[in-house]
mmCIF file of C-alpha atoms and ligand atoms in Angstrom:
data_model
loop_
_atom_site.group_PDB
_atom_site.id
_atom_site.type_symbol
_atom_site.label_atom_id
_atom_site.label_comp_id
_atom_site.label_asym_id
_atom_site.label_seq_id
_atom_site.Cartn_x
_atom_site.Cartn_y
_atom_site.Cartn_z
ATOM 1 C CA UNK A 196 20.025 -24.179 6.075
ATOM 2 C CA UNK A 197 17.231 -24.841 3.651
ATOM 3 C CA UNK A 198 14.034 -25.964 5.372
ATOM 4 C CA UNK A 199 11.533 -28.175 3.585
ATOM 5 C CA UNK A 200 8.027 -26.709 3.787
ATOM 6 C CA UNK A 201 6.245 -29.144 1.490
ATOM 7 C CA UNK A 202 7.005 -31.443 -1.430
ATOM 8 C CA UNK A 203 9.447 -29.548 -3.738
ATOM 9 C CA UNK A 204 9.098 -26.353 -1.653
ATOM 10 C CA UNK A 205 11.885 -24.967 0.537
ATOM 11 C CA UNK A 206 12.510 -21.924 2.728
ATOM 12 C CA UNK A 207 15.993 -20.393 2.409
ATOM 13 C CA UNK A 208 17.130 -18.104 5.220
ATOM 14 C CA UNK A 209 19.321 -15.318 3.795
ATOM 15 C CA UNK A 210 21.081 -13.074 6.359
ATOM 16 C CA UNK A 211 20.897 -9.306 5.707
ATOM 17 C CA UNK A 212 24.033 -8.222 7.543
ATOM 18 C CA UNK A 213 23.804 -4.687 8.920
ATOM 19 C CA UNK A 214 20.119 -4.304 8.083
ATOM 20 C CA UNK A 215 17.490 -3.868 10.806
ATOM 21 C CA UNK A 216 15.388 -6.328 8.780
ATOM 22 C CA UNK A 217 17.890 -9.031 9.874
ATOM 23 C CA UNK A 218 16.997 -11.653 7.242
ATOM 24 C CA UNK A 219 15.282 -12.281 3.961
ATOM 25 C CA UNK A 220 13.074 -15.303 3.445
ATOM 26 C CA UNK A 221 13.681 -16.771 -0.012
ATOM 27 C CA UNK A 222 11.520 -19.615 -1.216
ATOM 28 C CA UNK A 223 12.520 -22.267 -3.716
ATOM 29 C CA UNK A 224 10.228 -24.510 -5.722
ATOM 30 C CA UNK A 225 12.203 -27.382 -7.216
ATOM 31 C CA UNK A 226 11.383 -29.000 -10.535
ATOM 32 C CA UNK A 227 12.901 -29.609 -13.980
ATOM 33 C CA UNK A 228 12.866 -25.801 -14.073
ATOM 34 C CA UNK A 229 13.054 -24.348 -10.534
ATOM 35 C CA UNK A 230 11.776 -21.028 -9.208
ATOM 36 C CA UNK A 231 13.445 -18.852 -6.588
ATOM 37 C CA UNK A 232 11.169 -16.253 -4.978
ATOM 38 C CA UNK A 233 13.293 -13.222 -3.873
ATOM 39 C CA UNK A 234 17.074 -13.258 -3.563
ATOM 40 C CA UNK A 235 18.684 -10.983 -0.934
ATOM 41 C CA UNK A 236 21.021 -8.010 -1.441
ATOM 42 C CA UNK A 237 23.797 -7.960 -3.994
ATOM 43 C CA UNK A 238 26.273 -8.543 -1.174
ATOM 44 C CA UNK A 239 28.881 -11.229 -0.671
ATOM 45 C CA UNK A 240 27.187 -12.544 2.501
ATOM 46 C CA UNK A 241 23.841 -12.975 0.766
ATOM 47 C CA UNK A 242 25.408 -14.542 -2.330
ATOM 48 C CA UNK A 243 27.440 -17.080 -0.355
ATOM 49 C CA UNK A 244 24.421 -18.041 1.779
ATOM 50 C CA UNK A 245 22.110 -18.337 -1.213
ATOM 51 C CA UNK A 246 24.550 -20.389 -3.295
ATOM 52 C CA UNK A 247 25.263 -22.729 -0.366
ATOM 53 C CA UNK A 248 21.560 -23.360 0.174
ATOM 54 C CA UNK A 249 20.894 -23.936 -3.524
ATOM 55 C CA UNK A 250 23.861 -26.316 -3.758
ATOM 56 C CA UNK A 251 22.797 -28.223 -0.633
ATOM 57 C CA UNK A 252 19.563 -29.044 -2.442
ATOM 58 C CA UNK A 253 21.469 -30.105 -5.554
ATOM 59 C CA UNK A 254 19.311 -28.125 -7.940
ATOM 60 C CA UNK A 255 20.257 -27.545 -11.558
ATOM 61 C CA UNK A 256 21.462 -23.945 -11.403
ATOM 62 C CA UNK A 257 21.257 -23.541 -15.201
ATOM 63 C CA UNK A 258 17.512 -24.049 -15.060
ATOM 64 C CA UNK A 259 16.692 -21.585 -12.304
ATOM 65 C CA UNK A 260 14.101 -18.817 -12.715
ATOM 66 C CA UNK A 261 13.702 -15.907 -10.291
ATOM 67 C CA UNK A 262 10.530 -14.115 -9.267
ATOM 68 C CA UNK A 263 10.971 -10.827 -7.399
ATOM 69 C CA UNK A 264 7.950 -9.736 -5.343
ATOM 70 C CA UNK A 265 9.202 -6.165 -5.776
ATOM 71 C CA UNK A 266 12.139 -4.031 -6.823
ATOM 72 C CA UNK A 267 13.779 -3.438 -3.419
ATOM 73 C CA UNK A 268 17.369 -4.608 -3.455
ATOM 74 C CA UNK A 269 16.895 -7.071 -0.586
ATOM 75 C CA UNK A 270 14.465 -8.931 -2.865
ATOM 76 C CA UNK A 271 15.895 -8.378 -6.361
ATOM 77 C CA UNK A 272 19.574 -7.584 -5.670
ATOM 78 C CA UNK A 273 21.121 -10.926 -6.624
ATOM 79 C CA UNK A 274 18.668 -11.880 -9.368
ATOM 80 C CA UNK A 275 20.915 -11.200 -12.422
ATOM 81 C CA UNK A 276 23.795 -13.129 -10.808
ATOM 82 C CA UNK A 277 21.763 -16.123 -9.663
ATOM 83 C CA UNK A 278 19.380 -16.644 -12.591
ATOM 84 C CA UNK A 279 20.218 -19.718 -14.663
ATOM 85 C CA UNK A 280 21.665 -19.583 -18.166
ATOM 86 C CA UNK A 281 18.326 -21.098 -19.253
ATOM 87 C CA UNK A 282 16.314 -19.052 -16.772
ATOM 88 C CA UNK A 283 14.285 -15.849 -16.576
ATOM 89 C CA UNK A 284 13.707 -13.099 -14.019
ATOM 90 C CA UNK A 285 10.068 -12.131 -13.510
ATOM 91 C CA UNK A 286 8.881 -8.877 -11.894
ATOM 92 C CA UNK A 287 6.006 -6.446 -12.440
ATOM 93 C CA UNK A 288 6.212 -3.869 -15.246
ATOM 94 C CA UNK A 289 5.404 -1.117 -12.743
ATOM 95 C CA UNK A 290 8.412 -1.926 -10.581
ATOM 96 C CA UNK A 291 10.611 -2.282 -13.657
ATOM 97 C CA UNK A 292 9.708 1.314 -14.551
ATOM 98 C CA UNK A 293 10.801 2.519 -11.101
ATOM 99 C CA UNK A 294 13.941 0.402 -11.231
ATOM 100 C CA UNK A 295 14.891 2.265 -14.407
ATOM 101 C CA UNK A 296 14.390 5.649 -12.687
ATOM 102 C CA UNK A 297 16.151 4.895 -9.416
ATOM 103 C CA UNK A 298 18.945 2.976 -11.093
ATOM 104 C CA UNK A 299 20.608 6.117 -12.465
ATOM 105 C CA UNK A 300 22.213 9.087 -10.733
ATOM 106 C CA UNK A 301 20.173 11.417 -12.945
ATOM 107 C CA UNK A 302 16.906 9.727 -12.005
ATOM 108 C CA UNK A 303 17.758 9.762 -8.337
ATOM 109 C CA UNK A 304 18.666 13.462 -8.467
ATOM 110 C CA UNK A 305 15.313 14.286 -10.067
ATOM 111 C CA UNK A 306 13.553 12.388 -7.294
ATOM 112 C CA UNK A 307 15.726 14.069 -4.664
ATOM 113 C CA UNK A 308 14.290 17.474 -5.621
ATOM 114 C CA UNK A 309 10.971 16.238 -4.249
ATOM 115 C CA UNK A 310 12.635 15.378 -0.932
ATOM 116 C CA UNK A 311 13.824 18.974 -0.596
ATOM 117 C CA UNK A 312 10.257 20.171 -1.190
ATOM 118 C CA UNK A 313 9.197 17.835 1.656
ATOM 119 C CA UNK A 314 11.643 19.544 4.028
ATOM 120 C CA UNK A 315 15.019 17.803 3.750
ATOM 121 C CA UNK A 316 18.033 20.071 3.246
ATOM 122 C CA UNK A 317 20.086 19.666 0.073
ATOM 123 C CA UNK A 318 23.002 18.500 2.276
ATOM 124 C CA UNK A 319 20.855 15.747 3.785
ATOM 125 C CA UNK A 320 19.698 14.603 0.355
ATOM 126 C CA UNK A 321 23.281 14.573 -0.972
ATOM 127 C CA UNK A 322 24.415 12.569 2.059
ATOM 128 C CA UNK A 323 21.586 10.078 1.553
ATOM 129 C CA UNK A 324 22.643 9.545 -2.047
ATOM 130 C CA UNK A 325 26.260 8.883 -1.058
ATOM 131 C CA UNK A 326 25.335 6.544 1.774
ATOM 132 C CA UNK A 327 22.357 4.879 0.131
ATOM 133 C CA UNK A 328 22.829 1.126 0.575
ATOM 134 C CA UNK A 329 20.455 0.497 -2.322
ATOM 135 C CA UNK A 330 23.110 1.951 -4.617
ATOM 136 C CA UNK A 331 25.713 -0.689 -3.792
ATOM 137 C CA UNK A 332 23.406 -3.658 -3.181
ATOM 138 C CA UNK A 333 20.964 -3.231 -6.061
ATOM 139 C CA UNK A 334 21.029 -5.608 -9.041
ATOM 140 C CA UNK A 335 23.731 -5.503 -11.690
ATOM 141 C CA UNK A 336 22.523 -4.145 -15.042
ATOM 142 C CA UNK A 337 20.256 -6.692 -16.737
ATOM 143 C CA UNK A 338 18.292 -6.316 -19.967
ATOM 144 C CA UNK A 339 16.061 -9.382 -20.031
ATOM 145 C CA UNK A 340 13.556 -8.953 -17.195
ATOM 146 C CA UNK A 341 10.164 -10.418 -18.043
ATOM 147 C CA UNK A 342 7.254 -8.262 -16.869
ATOM 148 C CA UNK A 343 4.255 -10.105 -15.460
ATOM 149 C CA UNK A 344 0.828 -8.818 -14.472
ATOM 150 C CA UNK A 345 -2.231 -9.768 -12.416
ATOM 151 C CA UNK A 346 -3.313 -13.377 -12.925
ATOM 152 C CA UNK A 347 -0.127 -14.560 -14.622
ATOM 153 C CA UNK A 348 0.224 -18.288 -13.835
ATOM 154 C CA UNK A 349 3.502 -19.995 -12.969
ATOM 155 C CA UNK A 350 3.896 -23.787 -12.995
ATOM 156 C CA UNK A 351 6.787 -25.233 -10.983
ATOM 157 C CA UNK A 352 7.308 -28.470 -9.059
ATOM 158 C CA UNK A 353 3.685 -29.531 -9.412
ATOM 159 C CA UNK A 354 2.339 -26.222 -8.088
ATOM 160 C CA UNK A 355 0.425 -23.468 -9.849
ATOM 161 C CA UNK A 356 1.111 -19.978 -8.527
ATOM 162 C CA UNK A 357 -0.819 -16.902 -9.622
ATOM 163 C CA UNK A 358 0.437 -13.297 -9.574
ATOM 164 C CA UNK A 359 -1.640 -11.020 -7.368
ATOM 165 C CA UNK A 360 -0.913 -7.297 -7.819
ATOM 166 C CA UNK A 361 -0.622 -5.682 -4.396
ATOM 167 C CA UNK A 362 0.587 -2.082 -4.888
ATOM 168 C CA UNK A 363 1.487 -0.106 -1.773
ATOM 169 C CA UNK A 364 4.895 -1.083 -0.376
ATOM 170 C CA UNK A 365 6.107 -0.487 -3.931
ATOM 171 C CA UNK A 366 3.894 0.572 -6.857
ATOM 172 C CA UNK A 367 4.295 -2.830 -8.532
ATOM 173 C CA UNK A 368 4.499 -5.152 -5.541
ATOM 174 C CA UNK A 369 3.131 -8.658 -6.190
ATOM 175 C CA UNK A 370 2.218 -11.672 -4.087
ATOM 176 C CA UNK A 371 2.128 -15.239 -5.405
ATOM 177 C CA UNK A 372 -0.921 -17.330 -4.551
ATOM 178 C CA UNK A 373 -1.310 -21.097 -4.715
ATOM 179 C CA UNK A 374 -5.066 -21.502 -4.602
ATOM 180 C CA UNK A 375 -5.092 -25.304 -4.573
ATOM 181 C CA UNK A 376 -2.918 -25.470 -1.450
ATOM 182 C CA UNK A 377 -4.231 -22.232 0.094
ATOM 183 C CA UNK A 378 -0.692 -20.879 0.271
ATOM 184 C CA UNK A 379 0.512 -17.307 -0.281
ATOM 185 C CA UNK A 380 3.959 -15.766 -0.663
ATOM 186 C CA UNK A 381 3.484 -12.196 0.527
ATOM 187 C CA UNK A 382 6.871 -10.546 -0.048
ATOM 188 C CA UNK A 383 6.682 -7.333 2.020
ATOM 189 C CA UNK A 384 2.928 -6.854 1.618
ATOM 190 C CA UNK A 385 2.038 -8.634 4.854
ATOM 191 C CA UNK A 386 4.742 -9.178 7.473
ATOM 192 C CA UNK A 387 4.572 -10.317 11.064
ATOM 193 C CA UNK A 388 6.671 -8.550 13.695
ATOM 194 C CA UNK A 389 7.402 -5.611 11.351
ATOM 195 C CA UNK A 390 4.911 -3.196 9.810
ATOM 196 C CA UNK A 391 5.673 -2.891 6.083
ATOM 197 C CA UNK A 392 6.947 0.582 5.228
ATOM 198 C CA UNK A 393 4.463 2.524 3.100
ATOM 199 C CA UNK A 394 6.046 5.613 1.503
ATOM 200 C CA UNK A 395 4.902 8.161 -1.013
ATOM 201 C CA UNK A 396 6.145 7.265 -4.505
ATOM 202 C CA UNK A 397 6.607 9.850 -7.281
ATOM 203 C CA UNK A 398 3.770 9.432 -9.765
ATOM 204 C CA UNK A 399 1.525 7.647 -7.254
ATOM 205 C CA UNK A 400 -1.315 9.802 -5.917
ATOM 206 C CA UNK A 401 -2.216 7.724 -2.865
ATOM 207 C CA UNK A 402 0.167 4.885 -2.024
ATOM 208 C CA UNK A 403 -1.419 4.270 1.405
ATOM 209 C CA UNK A 404 -4.856 4.084 -0.214
ATOM 210 C CA UNK A 405 -3.391 1.591 -2.697
ATOM 211 C CA UNK A 406 -1.863 -0.407 0.142
ATOM 212 C CA UNK A 407 -5.091 -0.576 2.155
ATOM 213 C CA UNK A 408 -6.926 -1.602 -0.994
ATOM 214 C CA UNK A 409 -4.327 -4.339 -1.574
ATOM 215 C CA UNK A 410 -4.735 -5.550 2.029
ATOM 216 C CA UNK A 411 -8.494 -5.797 1.549
ATOM 217 C CA UNK A 412 -7.867 -7.642 -1.720
ATOM 218 C CA UNK A 413 -5.656 -10.360 -0.213
ATOM 219 C CA UNK A 414 -7.957 -10.714 2.806
ATOM 220 C CA UNK A 415 -10.505 -12.217 0.389
ATOM 221 C CA UNK A 416 -8.159 -15.106 -0.453
ATOM 222 C CA UNK A 417 -8.423 -18.476 1.237
ATOM 223 C CA UNK A 418 -5.085 -18.855 3.010
ATOM 224 C CA UNK A 419 -3.806 -21.527 5.393
ATOM 225 C CA UNK A 420 -0.063 -21.058 4.827
ATOM 226 C CA UNK A 421 1.515 -17.625 4.636
ATOM 227 C CA UNK A 422 5.165 -17.094 3.706
ATOM 228 C CA UNK A 423 6.521 -13.612 4.349
ATOM 229 C CA UNK A 424 9.587 -11.782 3.040
ATOM 230 C CA UNK A 425 11.216 -11.172 6.433
ATOM 231 C CA UNK A 426 11.477 -12.672 9.920
ATOM 232 C CA UNK A 427 9.087 -15.375 11.025
ATOM 233 C CA UNK A 428 5.689 -16.150 9.528
ATOM 234 C CA UNK A 429 3.946 -17.645 12.544
ATOM 235 C CA UNK A 430 0.536 -16.190 13.201
ATOM 236 C CA UNK A 431 -2.915 -15.916 11.774
ATOM 237 C CA UNK A 432 -3.205 -14.384 8.320
ATOM 238 C CA UNK A 433 -6.537 -12.601 8.744
ATOM 239 C CA UNK A 434 -5.622 -11.359 12.232
ATOM 240 C CA UNK A 435 -2.402 -9.865 10.927
ATOM 241 C CA UNK A 436 -4.164 -8.125 8.035
ATOM 242 C CA UNK A 437 -6.663 -6.627 10.499
ATOM 243 C CA UNK A 438 -3.789 -5.433 12.731
ATOM 244 C CA UNK A 439 -2.077 -3.730 9.781
ATOM 245 C CA UNK A 440 -5.330 -2.025 8.787
ATOM 246 C CA UNK A 441 -5.869 -0.839 12.380
ATOM 247 C CA UNK A 442 -2.267 0.384 12.581
ATOM 248 C CA UNK A 443 -2.745 2.667 9.591
ATOM 249 C CA UNK A 444 -6.103 3.962 10.809
ATOM 250 C CA UNK A 445 -4.473 4.920 14.135
ATOM 251 C CA UNK A 446 -1.556 6.447 12.257
ATOM 252 C CA UNK A 447 -3.943 8.491 10.083
ATOM 253 C CA UNK A 448 -5.629 9.851 13.219
ATOM 254 C CA UNK A 449 -2.208 10.746 14.693
ATOM 255 C CA UNK A 450 -1.140 12.428 11.449
ATOM 256 C CA UNK A 451 -4.315 14.506 11.266
ATOM 257 C CA UNK A 452 -3.841 15.453 14.929
ATOM 258 C CA UNK A 453 -0.271 16.564 14.192
ATOM 259 C CA UNK A 454 -1.471 18.819 11.350
ATOM 260 C CA UNK A 455 -4.114 20.329 13.664
ATOM 261 C CA UNK A 456 -1.623 20.889 16.501
ATOM 262 C CA UNK A 457 1.194 22.158 14.256
ATOM 263 C CA UNK A 458 -0.252 24.257 11.455
ATOM 264 C CA UNK A 459 1.774 25.390 8.470
ATOM 265 C CA UNK A 460 4.453 22.689 8.587
ATOM 266 C CA UNK A 461 6.226 20.699 5.902
ATOM 267 C CA UNK A 462 6.195 16.880 6.033
ATOM 268 C CA UNK A 463 9.686 16.712 7.549
ATOM 269 C CA UNK A 464 8.541 18.871 10.482
ATOM 270 C CA UNK A 465 5.303 16.917 10.881
ATOM 271 C CA UNK A 466 7.210 13.610 10.960
ATOM 272 C CA UNK A 467 9.128 15.040 13.901
ATOM 273 C CA UNK A 468 5.852 15.483 15.787
ATOM 274 C CA UNK A 469 4.785 11.841 15.302
ATOM 275 C CA UNK A 470 5.775 8.861 17.425
ATOM 276 C CA UNK A 471 8.070 6.256 15.851
ATOM 277 C CA UNK A 472 9.058 2.828 17.100
ATOM 278 C CA UNK A 473 12.797 3.419 16.879
ATOM 279 C CA UNK A 474 15.439 3.810 19.549
ATOM 280 C CA UNK A 475 16.179 7.535 19.232
ATOM 281 C CA UNK A 476 15.648 10.118 21.959
ATOM 282 C CA UNK A 477 14.115 12.663 19.639
ATOM 283 C CA UNK A 478 13.683 13.647 15.993
ATOM 284 C CA UNK A 479 17.068 15.402 15.898
ATOM 285 C CA UNK A 480 18.815 12.149 16.868
ATOM 286 C CA UNK A 481 16.898 10.045 14.358
ATOM 287 C CA UNK A 482 19.394 8.458 11.915
ATOM 288 C CA UNK A 483 19.086 10.239 8.575
ATOM 289 C CA UNK A 484 18.213 7.107 6.601
ATOM 290 C CA UNK A 485 15.394 6.384 9.065
ATOM 291 C CA UNK A 486 14.213 9.996 8.728
ATOM 292 C CA UNK A 487 13.936 9.356 5.021
ATOM 293 C CA UNK A 488 11.537 6.446 5.594
ATOM 294 C CA UNK A 489 9.669 8.347 8.338
ATOM 295 C CA UNK A 490 9.043 11.364 6.100
ATOM 296 C CA UNK A 491 8.029 9.103 3.205
ATOM 297 C CA UNK A 492 5.581 7.313 5.473
ATOM 298 C CA UNK A 493 4.225 10.626 6.802
ATOM 299 C CA UNK A 494 3.696 11.823 3.220
ATOM 300 C CA UNK A 495 1.770 8.646 2.362
ATOM 301 C CA UNK A 496 -0.575 9.348 5.279
ATOM 302 C CA UNK A 497 -0.882 13.048 4.382
ATOM 303 C CA UNK A 498 -1.696 12.162 0.764
ATOM 304 C CA UNK A 499 -4.396 9.777 1.991
ATOM 305 C CA UNK A 500 -5.952 12.484 4.185
ATOM 306 C CA UNK A 501 -5.698 15.011 1.378
ATOM 307 C CA UNK A 502 -7.462 12.741 -1.111
ATOM 308 C CA UNK A 503 -10.317 12.494 1.391
ATOM 309 C CA UNK A 504 -10.586 16.254 1.907
ATOM 310 C CA UNK A 505 -9.186 16.425 5.435
ATOM 311 C CA UNK A 506 -5.920 18.288 4.821
ATOM 312 C CA UNK A 507 -4.604 20.564 2.109
ATOM 313 C CA UNK A 508 -1.155 21.380 0.799
ATOM 314 C CA UNK A 509 0.244 24.604 -0.660
ATOM 315 C CA UNK A 510 3.688 25.065 -2.239
ATOM 316 C CA UNK A 511 5.257 28.192 -0.735
ATOM 317 C CA UNK A 512 8.064 28.398 -3.306
ATOM 318 C CA UNK A 513 10.424 26.174 -1.272
ATOM 319 C CA UNK A 514 8.334 23.589 0.599
ATOM 320 C CA UNK A 515 4.968 21.901 0.449
ATOM 321 C CA UNK A 516 3.105 23.250 3.507
ATOM 322 C CA UNK A 517 0.298 21.239 5.116
ATOM 323 C CA UNK A 518 -2.814 22.490 6.935
ATOM 324 C CA UNK A 519 -6.252 21.183 7.790
ATOM 325 C CA UNK A 520 -9.018 22.044 5.354
HETATM 326 ZN ZN1 ZN B 777 12.042 -6.425 1.999
#
């Protein structure tokens, strides 16, 4: 059911069946031309739920624009199917570049070589490719995305929303900020209940550093109403930002400690020495897809420590091997 948040502004609850994220929060601003912020996976369940909610509000589907906070398929997946015939899909140029890479088998295979260097076996990487839900739930091919950058203004339903670049969760992640009403749509940049996943991205030197910088950036905004990409959004904005910052500082200390205690390891091995909030008895029993996120997150923390001279990495011909400086 669509929930009215303010004049011409609605929250749409899109179920993400089978995903630990449980739901996606879409937001709709209704006007002569309407804007949908994030869409859900390209899955039947998401499509049916989204269409039902749009229809219940009686909006003109031909004049529907879509803004994707980032390229992940739970946010962008349905965009090409749901955008109006007289509508556009907006996303950052940076995420469009990554969408082009990850959208092809060739691009994925190139990226997968880096996972082997981090410690995954070739069999694990092959399995991940076959099972990757992003492959089946990512957007259909679409040639007309419109790239937007920092400060781009949108005008819908009497509101003015401004693009705020917040790299970290993805290299081109963006929030939308309504300064007049002190309202922010955070996508996956700031979430309650869940800590946004921060992974290493190919071509990004320090994605955790970028993320922490983006957190500091949005903490400067005047915000009364915060609308997140998943789960509930009840809680204090500044408190949550401070908690996320503290989480990563603690995680950095743990990561450095793991490198000290376990010298000469690859990132896959180091991830196995860290604590994770997941129901698995040990690293061996970790589901492979979760291992993928855990190793990516470990690499983001290692890169951060490396950039600040605390750890070093050497390629031994097969793996990247980490040690303290
Ligand atoms: Zn998400």
